[in-house]
mmCIF file of C-alpha atoms in Angstrom:
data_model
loop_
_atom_site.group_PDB
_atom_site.id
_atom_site.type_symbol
_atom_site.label_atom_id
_atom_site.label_comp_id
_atom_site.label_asym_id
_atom_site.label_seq_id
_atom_site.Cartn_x
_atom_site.Cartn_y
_atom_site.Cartn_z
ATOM 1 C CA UNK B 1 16.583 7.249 -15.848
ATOM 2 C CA UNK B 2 13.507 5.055 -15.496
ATOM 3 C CA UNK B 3 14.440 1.352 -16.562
ATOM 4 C CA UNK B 4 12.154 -0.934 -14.862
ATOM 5 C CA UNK B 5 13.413 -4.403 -14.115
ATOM 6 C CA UNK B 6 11.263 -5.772 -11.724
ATOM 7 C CA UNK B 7 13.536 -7.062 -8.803
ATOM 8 C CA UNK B 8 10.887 -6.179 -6.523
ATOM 9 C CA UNK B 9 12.217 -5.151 -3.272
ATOM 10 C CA UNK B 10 9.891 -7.477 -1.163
ATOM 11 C CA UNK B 11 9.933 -6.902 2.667
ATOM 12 C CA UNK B 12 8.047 -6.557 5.534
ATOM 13 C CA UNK B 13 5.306 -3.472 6.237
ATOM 14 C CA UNK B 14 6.637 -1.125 8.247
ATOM 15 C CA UNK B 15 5.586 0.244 11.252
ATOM 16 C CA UNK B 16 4.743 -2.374 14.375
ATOM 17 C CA UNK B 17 6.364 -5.788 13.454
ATOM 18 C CA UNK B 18 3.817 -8.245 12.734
ATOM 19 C CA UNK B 19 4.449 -11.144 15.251
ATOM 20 C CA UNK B 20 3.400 -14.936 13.059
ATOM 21 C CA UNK B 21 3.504 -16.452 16.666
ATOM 22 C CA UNK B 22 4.471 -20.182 15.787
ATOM 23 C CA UNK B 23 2.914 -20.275 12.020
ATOM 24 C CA UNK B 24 5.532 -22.073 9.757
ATOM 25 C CA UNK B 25 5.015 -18.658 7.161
ATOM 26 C CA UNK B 26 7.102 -20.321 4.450
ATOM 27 C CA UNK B 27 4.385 -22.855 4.091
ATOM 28 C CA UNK B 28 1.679 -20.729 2.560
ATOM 29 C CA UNK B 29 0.042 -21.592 -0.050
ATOM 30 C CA UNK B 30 -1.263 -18.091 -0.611
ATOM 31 C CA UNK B 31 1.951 -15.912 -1.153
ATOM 32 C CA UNK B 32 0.641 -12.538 -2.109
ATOM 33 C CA UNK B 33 2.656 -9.148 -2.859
ATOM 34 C CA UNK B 34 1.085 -5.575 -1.893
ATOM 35 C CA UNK B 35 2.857 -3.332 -3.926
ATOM 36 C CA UNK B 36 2.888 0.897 -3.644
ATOM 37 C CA UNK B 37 3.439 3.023 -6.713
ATOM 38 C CA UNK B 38 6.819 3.999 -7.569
ATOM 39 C CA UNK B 39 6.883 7.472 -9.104
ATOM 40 C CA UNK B 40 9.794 9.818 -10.221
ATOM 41 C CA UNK B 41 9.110 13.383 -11.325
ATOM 42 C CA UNK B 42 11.642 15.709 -13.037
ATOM 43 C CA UNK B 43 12.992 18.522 -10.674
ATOM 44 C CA UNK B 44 10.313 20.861 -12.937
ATOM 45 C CA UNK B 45 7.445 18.958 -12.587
ATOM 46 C CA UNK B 46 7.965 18.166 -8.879
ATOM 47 C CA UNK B 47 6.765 21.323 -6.541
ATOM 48 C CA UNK B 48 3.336 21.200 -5.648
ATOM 49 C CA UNK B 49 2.819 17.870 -8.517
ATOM 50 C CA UNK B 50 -0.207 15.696 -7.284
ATOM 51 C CA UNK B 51 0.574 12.107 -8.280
ATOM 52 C CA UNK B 52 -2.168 9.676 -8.349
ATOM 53 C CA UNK B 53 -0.523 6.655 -5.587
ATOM 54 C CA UNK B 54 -1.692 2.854 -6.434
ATOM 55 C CA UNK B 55 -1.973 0.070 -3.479
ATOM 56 C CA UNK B 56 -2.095 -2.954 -5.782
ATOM 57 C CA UNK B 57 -2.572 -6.810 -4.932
ATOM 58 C CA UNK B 58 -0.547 -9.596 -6.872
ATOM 59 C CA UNK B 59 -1.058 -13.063 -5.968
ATOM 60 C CA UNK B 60 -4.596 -13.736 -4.060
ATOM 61 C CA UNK B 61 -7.145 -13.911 -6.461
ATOM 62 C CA UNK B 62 -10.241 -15.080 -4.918
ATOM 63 C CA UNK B 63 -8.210 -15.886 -1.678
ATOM 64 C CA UNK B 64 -9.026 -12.734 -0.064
ATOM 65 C CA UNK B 65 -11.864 -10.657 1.827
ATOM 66 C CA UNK B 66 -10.768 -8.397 4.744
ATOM 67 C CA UNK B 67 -8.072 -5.902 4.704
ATOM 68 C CA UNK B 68 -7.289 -3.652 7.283
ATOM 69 C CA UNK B 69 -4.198 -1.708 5.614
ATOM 70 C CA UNK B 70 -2.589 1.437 7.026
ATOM 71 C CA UNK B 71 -0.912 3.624 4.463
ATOM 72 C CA UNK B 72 1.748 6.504 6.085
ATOM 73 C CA UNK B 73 3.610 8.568 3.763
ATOM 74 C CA UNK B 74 6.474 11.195 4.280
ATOM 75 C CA UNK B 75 5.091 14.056 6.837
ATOM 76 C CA UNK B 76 6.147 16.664 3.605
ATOM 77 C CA UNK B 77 3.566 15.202 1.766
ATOM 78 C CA UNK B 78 0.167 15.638 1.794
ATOM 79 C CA UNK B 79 -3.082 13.692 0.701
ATOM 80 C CA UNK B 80 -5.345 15.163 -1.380
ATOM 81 C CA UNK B 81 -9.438 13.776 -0.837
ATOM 82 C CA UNK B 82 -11.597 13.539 -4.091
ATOM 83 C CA UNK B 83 -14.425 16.137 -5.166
ATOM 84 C CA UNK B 84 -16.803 13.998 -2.200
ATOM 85 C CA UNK B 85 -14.088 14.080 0.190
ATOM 86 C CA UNK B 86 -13.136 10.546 0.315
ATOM 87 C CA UNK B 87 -9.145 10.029 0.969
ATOM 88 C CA UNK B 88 -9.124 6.936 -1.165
ATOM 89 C CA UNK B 89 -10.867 5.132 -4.287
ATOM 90 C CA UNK B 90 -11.603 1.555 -4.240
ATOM 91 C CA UNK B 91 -9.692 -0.451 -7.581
ATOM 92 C CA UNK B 92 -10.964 -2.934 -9.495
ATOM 93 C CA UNK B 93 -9.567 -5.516 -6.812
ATOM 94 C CA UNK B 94 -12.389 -4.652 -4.599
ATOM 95 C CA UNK B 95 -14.916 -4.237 -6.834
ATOM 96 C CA UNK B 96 -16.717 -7.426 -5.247
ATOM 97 C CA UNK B 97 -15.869 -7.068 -1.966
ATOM 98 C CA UNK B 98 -19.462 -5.329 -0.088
ATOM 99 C CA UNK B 99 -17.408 -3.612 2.219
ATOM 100 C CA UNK B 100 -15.179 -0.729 1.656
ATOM 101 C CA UNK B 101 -13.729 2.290 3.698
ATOM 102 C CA UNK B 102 -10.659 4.428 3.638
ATOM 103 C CA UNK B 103 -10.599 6.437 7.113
ATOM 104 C CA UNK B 104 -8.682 9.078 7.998
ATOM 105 C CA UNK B 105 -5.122 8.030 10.922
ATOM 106 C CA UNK B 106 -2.720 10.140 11.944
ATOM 107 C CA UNK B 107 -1.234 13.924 9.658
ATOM 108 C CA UNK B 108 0.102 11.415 7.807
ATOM 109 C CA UNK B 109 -1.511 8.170 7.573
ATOM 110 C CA UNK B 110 -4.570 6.627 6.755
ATOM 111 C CA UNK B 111 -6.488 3.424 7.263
ATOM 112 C CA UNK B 112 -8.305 1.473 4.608
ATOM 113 C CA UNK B 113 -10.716 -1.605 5.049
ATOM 114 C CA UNK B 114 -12.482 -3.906 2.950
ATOM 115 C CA UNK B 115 -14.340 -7.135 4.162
ATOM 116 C CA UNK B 116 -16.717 -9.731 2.253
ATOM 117 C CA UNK B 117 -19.008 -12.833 2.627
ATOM 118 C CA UNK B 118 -16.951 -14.456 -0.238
ATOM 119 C CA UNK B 119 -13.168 -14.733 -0.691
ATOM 120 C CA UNK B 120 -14.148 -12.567 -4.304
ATOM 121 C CA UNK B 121 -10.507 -9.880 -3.774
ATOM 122 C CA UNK B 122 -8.892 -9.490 -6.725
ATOM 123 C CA UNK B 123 -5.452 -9.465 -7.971
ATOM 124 C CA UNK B 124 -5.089 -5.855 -9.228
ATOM 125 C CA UNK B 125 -5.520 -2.170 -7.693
ATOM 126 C CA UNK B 126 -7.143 -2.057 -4.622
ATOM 127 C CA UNK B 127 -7.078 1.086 -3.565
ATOM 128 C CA UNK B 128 -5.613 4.515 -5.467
ATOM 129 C CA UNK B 129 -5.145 7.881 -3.616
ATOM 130 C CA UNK B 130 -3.387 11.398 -4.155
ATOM 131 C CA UNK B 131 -0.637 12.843 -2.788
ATOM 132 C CA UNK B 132 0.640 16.507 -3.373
ATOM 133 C CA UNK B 133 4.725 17.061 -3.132
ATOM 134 C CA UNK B 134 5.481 20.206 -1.377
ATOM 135 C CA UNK B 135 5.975 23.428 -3.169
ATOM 136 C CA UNK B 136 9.865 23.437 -2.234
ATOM 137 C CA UNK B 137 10.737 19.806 -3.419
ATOM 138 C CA UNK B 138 14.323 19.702 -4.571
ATOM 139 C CA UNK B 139 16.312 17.946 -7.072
ATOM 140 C CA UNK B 140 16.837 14.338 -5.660
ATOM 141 C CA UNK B 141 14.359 14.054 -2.424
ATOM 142 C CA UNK B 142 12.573 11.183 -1.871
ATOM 143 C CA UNK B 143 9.429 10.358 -0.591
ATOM 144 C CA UNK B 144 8.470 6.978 1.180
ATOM 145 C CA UNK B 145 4.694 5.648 0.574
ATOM 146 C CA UNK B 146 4.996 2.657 2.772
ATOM 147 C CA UNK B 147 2.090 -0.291 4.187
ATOM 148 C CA UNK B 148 2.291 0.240 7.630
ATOM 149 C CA UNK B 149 1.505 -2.740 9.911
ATOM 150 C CA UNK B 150 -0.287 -1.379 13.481
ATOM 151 C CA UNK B 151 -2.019 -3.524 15.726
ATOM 152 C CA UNK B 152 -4.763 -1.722 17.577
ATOM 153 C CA UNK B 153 -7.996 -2.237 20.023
ATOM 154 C CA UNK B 154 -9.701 -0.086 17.222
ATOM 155 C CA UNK B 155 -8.861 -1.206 14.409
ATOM 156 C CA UNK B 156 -6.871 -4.091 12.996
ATOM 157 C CA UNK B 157 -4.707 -4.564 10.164
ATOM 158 C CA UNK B 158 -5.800 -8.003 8.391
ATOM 159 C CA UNK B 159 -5.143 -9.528 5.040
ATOM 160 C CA UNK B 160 -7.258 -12.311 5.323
ATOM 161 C CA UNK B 161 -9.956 -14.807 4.115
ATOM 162 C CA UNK B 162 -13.598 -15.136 5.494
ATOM 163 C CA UNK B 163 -12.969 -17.944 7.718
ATOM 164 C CA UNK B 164 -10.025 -16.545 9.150
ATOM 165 C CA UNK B 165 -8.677 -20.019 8.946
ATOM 166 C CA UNK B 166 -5.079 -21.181 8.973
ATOM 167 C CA UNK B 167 -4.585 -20.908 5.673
ATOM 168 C CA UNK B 168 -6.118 -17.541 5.696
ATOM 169 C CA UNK B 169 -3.283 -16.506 8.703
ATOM 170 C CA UNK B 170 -0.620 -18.116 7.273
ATOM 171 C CA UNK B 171 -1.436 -15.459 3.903
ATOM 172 C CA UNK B 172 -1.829 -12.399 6.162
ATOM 173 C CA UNK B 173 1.805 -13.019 7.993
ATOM 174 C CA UNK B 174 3.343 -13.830 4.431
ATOM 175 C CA UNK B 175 2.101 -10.245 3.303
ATOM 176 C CA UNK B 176 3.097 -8.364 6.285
ATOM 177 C CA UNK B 177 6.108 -10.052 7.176
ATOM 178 C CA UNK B 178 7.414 -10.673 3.060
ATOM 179 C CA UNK B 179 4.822 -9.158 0.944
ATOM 180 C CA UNK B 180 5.508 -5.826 0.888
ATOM 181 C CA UNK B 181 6.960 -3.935 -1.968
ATOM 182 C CA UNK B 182 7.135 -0.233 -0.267
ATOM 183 C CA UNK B 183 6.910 3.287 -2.882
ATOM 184 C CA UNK B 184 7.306 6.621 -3.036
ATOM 185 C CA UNK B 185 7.421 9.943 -5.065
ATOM 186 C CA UNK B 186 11.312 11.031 -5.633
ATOM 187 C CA UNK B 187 12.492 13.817 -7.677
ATOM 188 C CA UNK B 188 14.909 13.290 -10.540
ATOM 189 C CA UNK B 189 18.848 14.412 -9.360
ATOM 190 C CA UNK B 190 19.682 17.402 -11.884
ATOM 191 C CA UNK B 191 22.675 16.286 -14.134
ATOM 192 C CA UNK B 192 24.653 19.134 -16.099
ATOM 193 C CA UNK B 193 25.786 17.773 -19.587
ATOM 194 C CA UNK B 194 28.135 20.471 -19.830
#
């Protein structure tokens, strides 16, 4: 059954929690949503199926430049590089932004960056990526595709503006700590209409 009304389950990334020190995060005026594709395959279709994943941007046109965005999904998945090898494609929302990288993390994460000398991020896709569902996927499992938040001497999760001003902090702890609409790849329950 796939009826879509969007109650979007917003939240905050997972992984580390993302301490807003003494920010008033209710007061920004930049209140964007990352969302993760939500994707159900028939119990058929499922083993083995590589579905095409979406990290997409609603709410900070032109307000953003650098990201710093880990992506983990279920261990019994498995991501799938393109024909050159890269792990992830840049979306339309980055299209202006000069800087853009998707690095490989942990078996099951990855790391994506993007950074600018304008705020020129777009609301839209910002990154897509593939993930394979295991060959012995069974009616009614679940995947999670989640934003992960890590903070890290080597690299560091942002969602920011150039300046890195107040405004631009208050809009990266809205994201991490209320932003987030988590995915994943489930597999329809079989029903018997008998």
């Amino acid at each position: 059954m796939t009826h879509h009304h969007h109650h979007h389950a917003m939240g905050p990334a997972a992984g580390q929690a993302y301490d807003a020190g003494n920010l008033d995060v209710a007061s920004s005026p930049v209140k964007p949503t990352l969302s993760i594709t939500k994707k159900t395959l028939t119990a058929a279709e499922a083993p083995n199926a590589k579905v095409t994943m979406e990290l997409s941007v609603e709410g900070a046109a032109d307000k953003y430049a650098a990201t710093g965005l880990h992506i983990q999904f279920d261990p019994k998945l498995k991501l799938i590089p393109d024909e050159d090898g890269a792990l992830a494609t840049a979306g339309r929302a980055a299209r202006l932004l000069e800087l853009k990288k998707a690095e490989a993390d942990t078996d099951n994460s990855f790391f994506t960056a993007t950074g600018s000398s304008t705020n020129n991020g777009k609301d839209g896709v910002l990154w897509s990526f593939v993930l394979q569902v295991p060959a012995d996927a069974q009616p009614g499992d679940k995947y999670d595709v989640q934003v992960a938040y890590q903070s890290r001497t080597t690299n560091e999760d942002l969602f920011t503006n150039v300046k890195k001003d107040e405004e631009g902090l208050l809009m990266q702890a809205w994201t991490f700590t209320q932003g987030i609409e988590q995915g994943y790849i489930q597999v329809e329950s079989t029903t018997s209409l008998e």
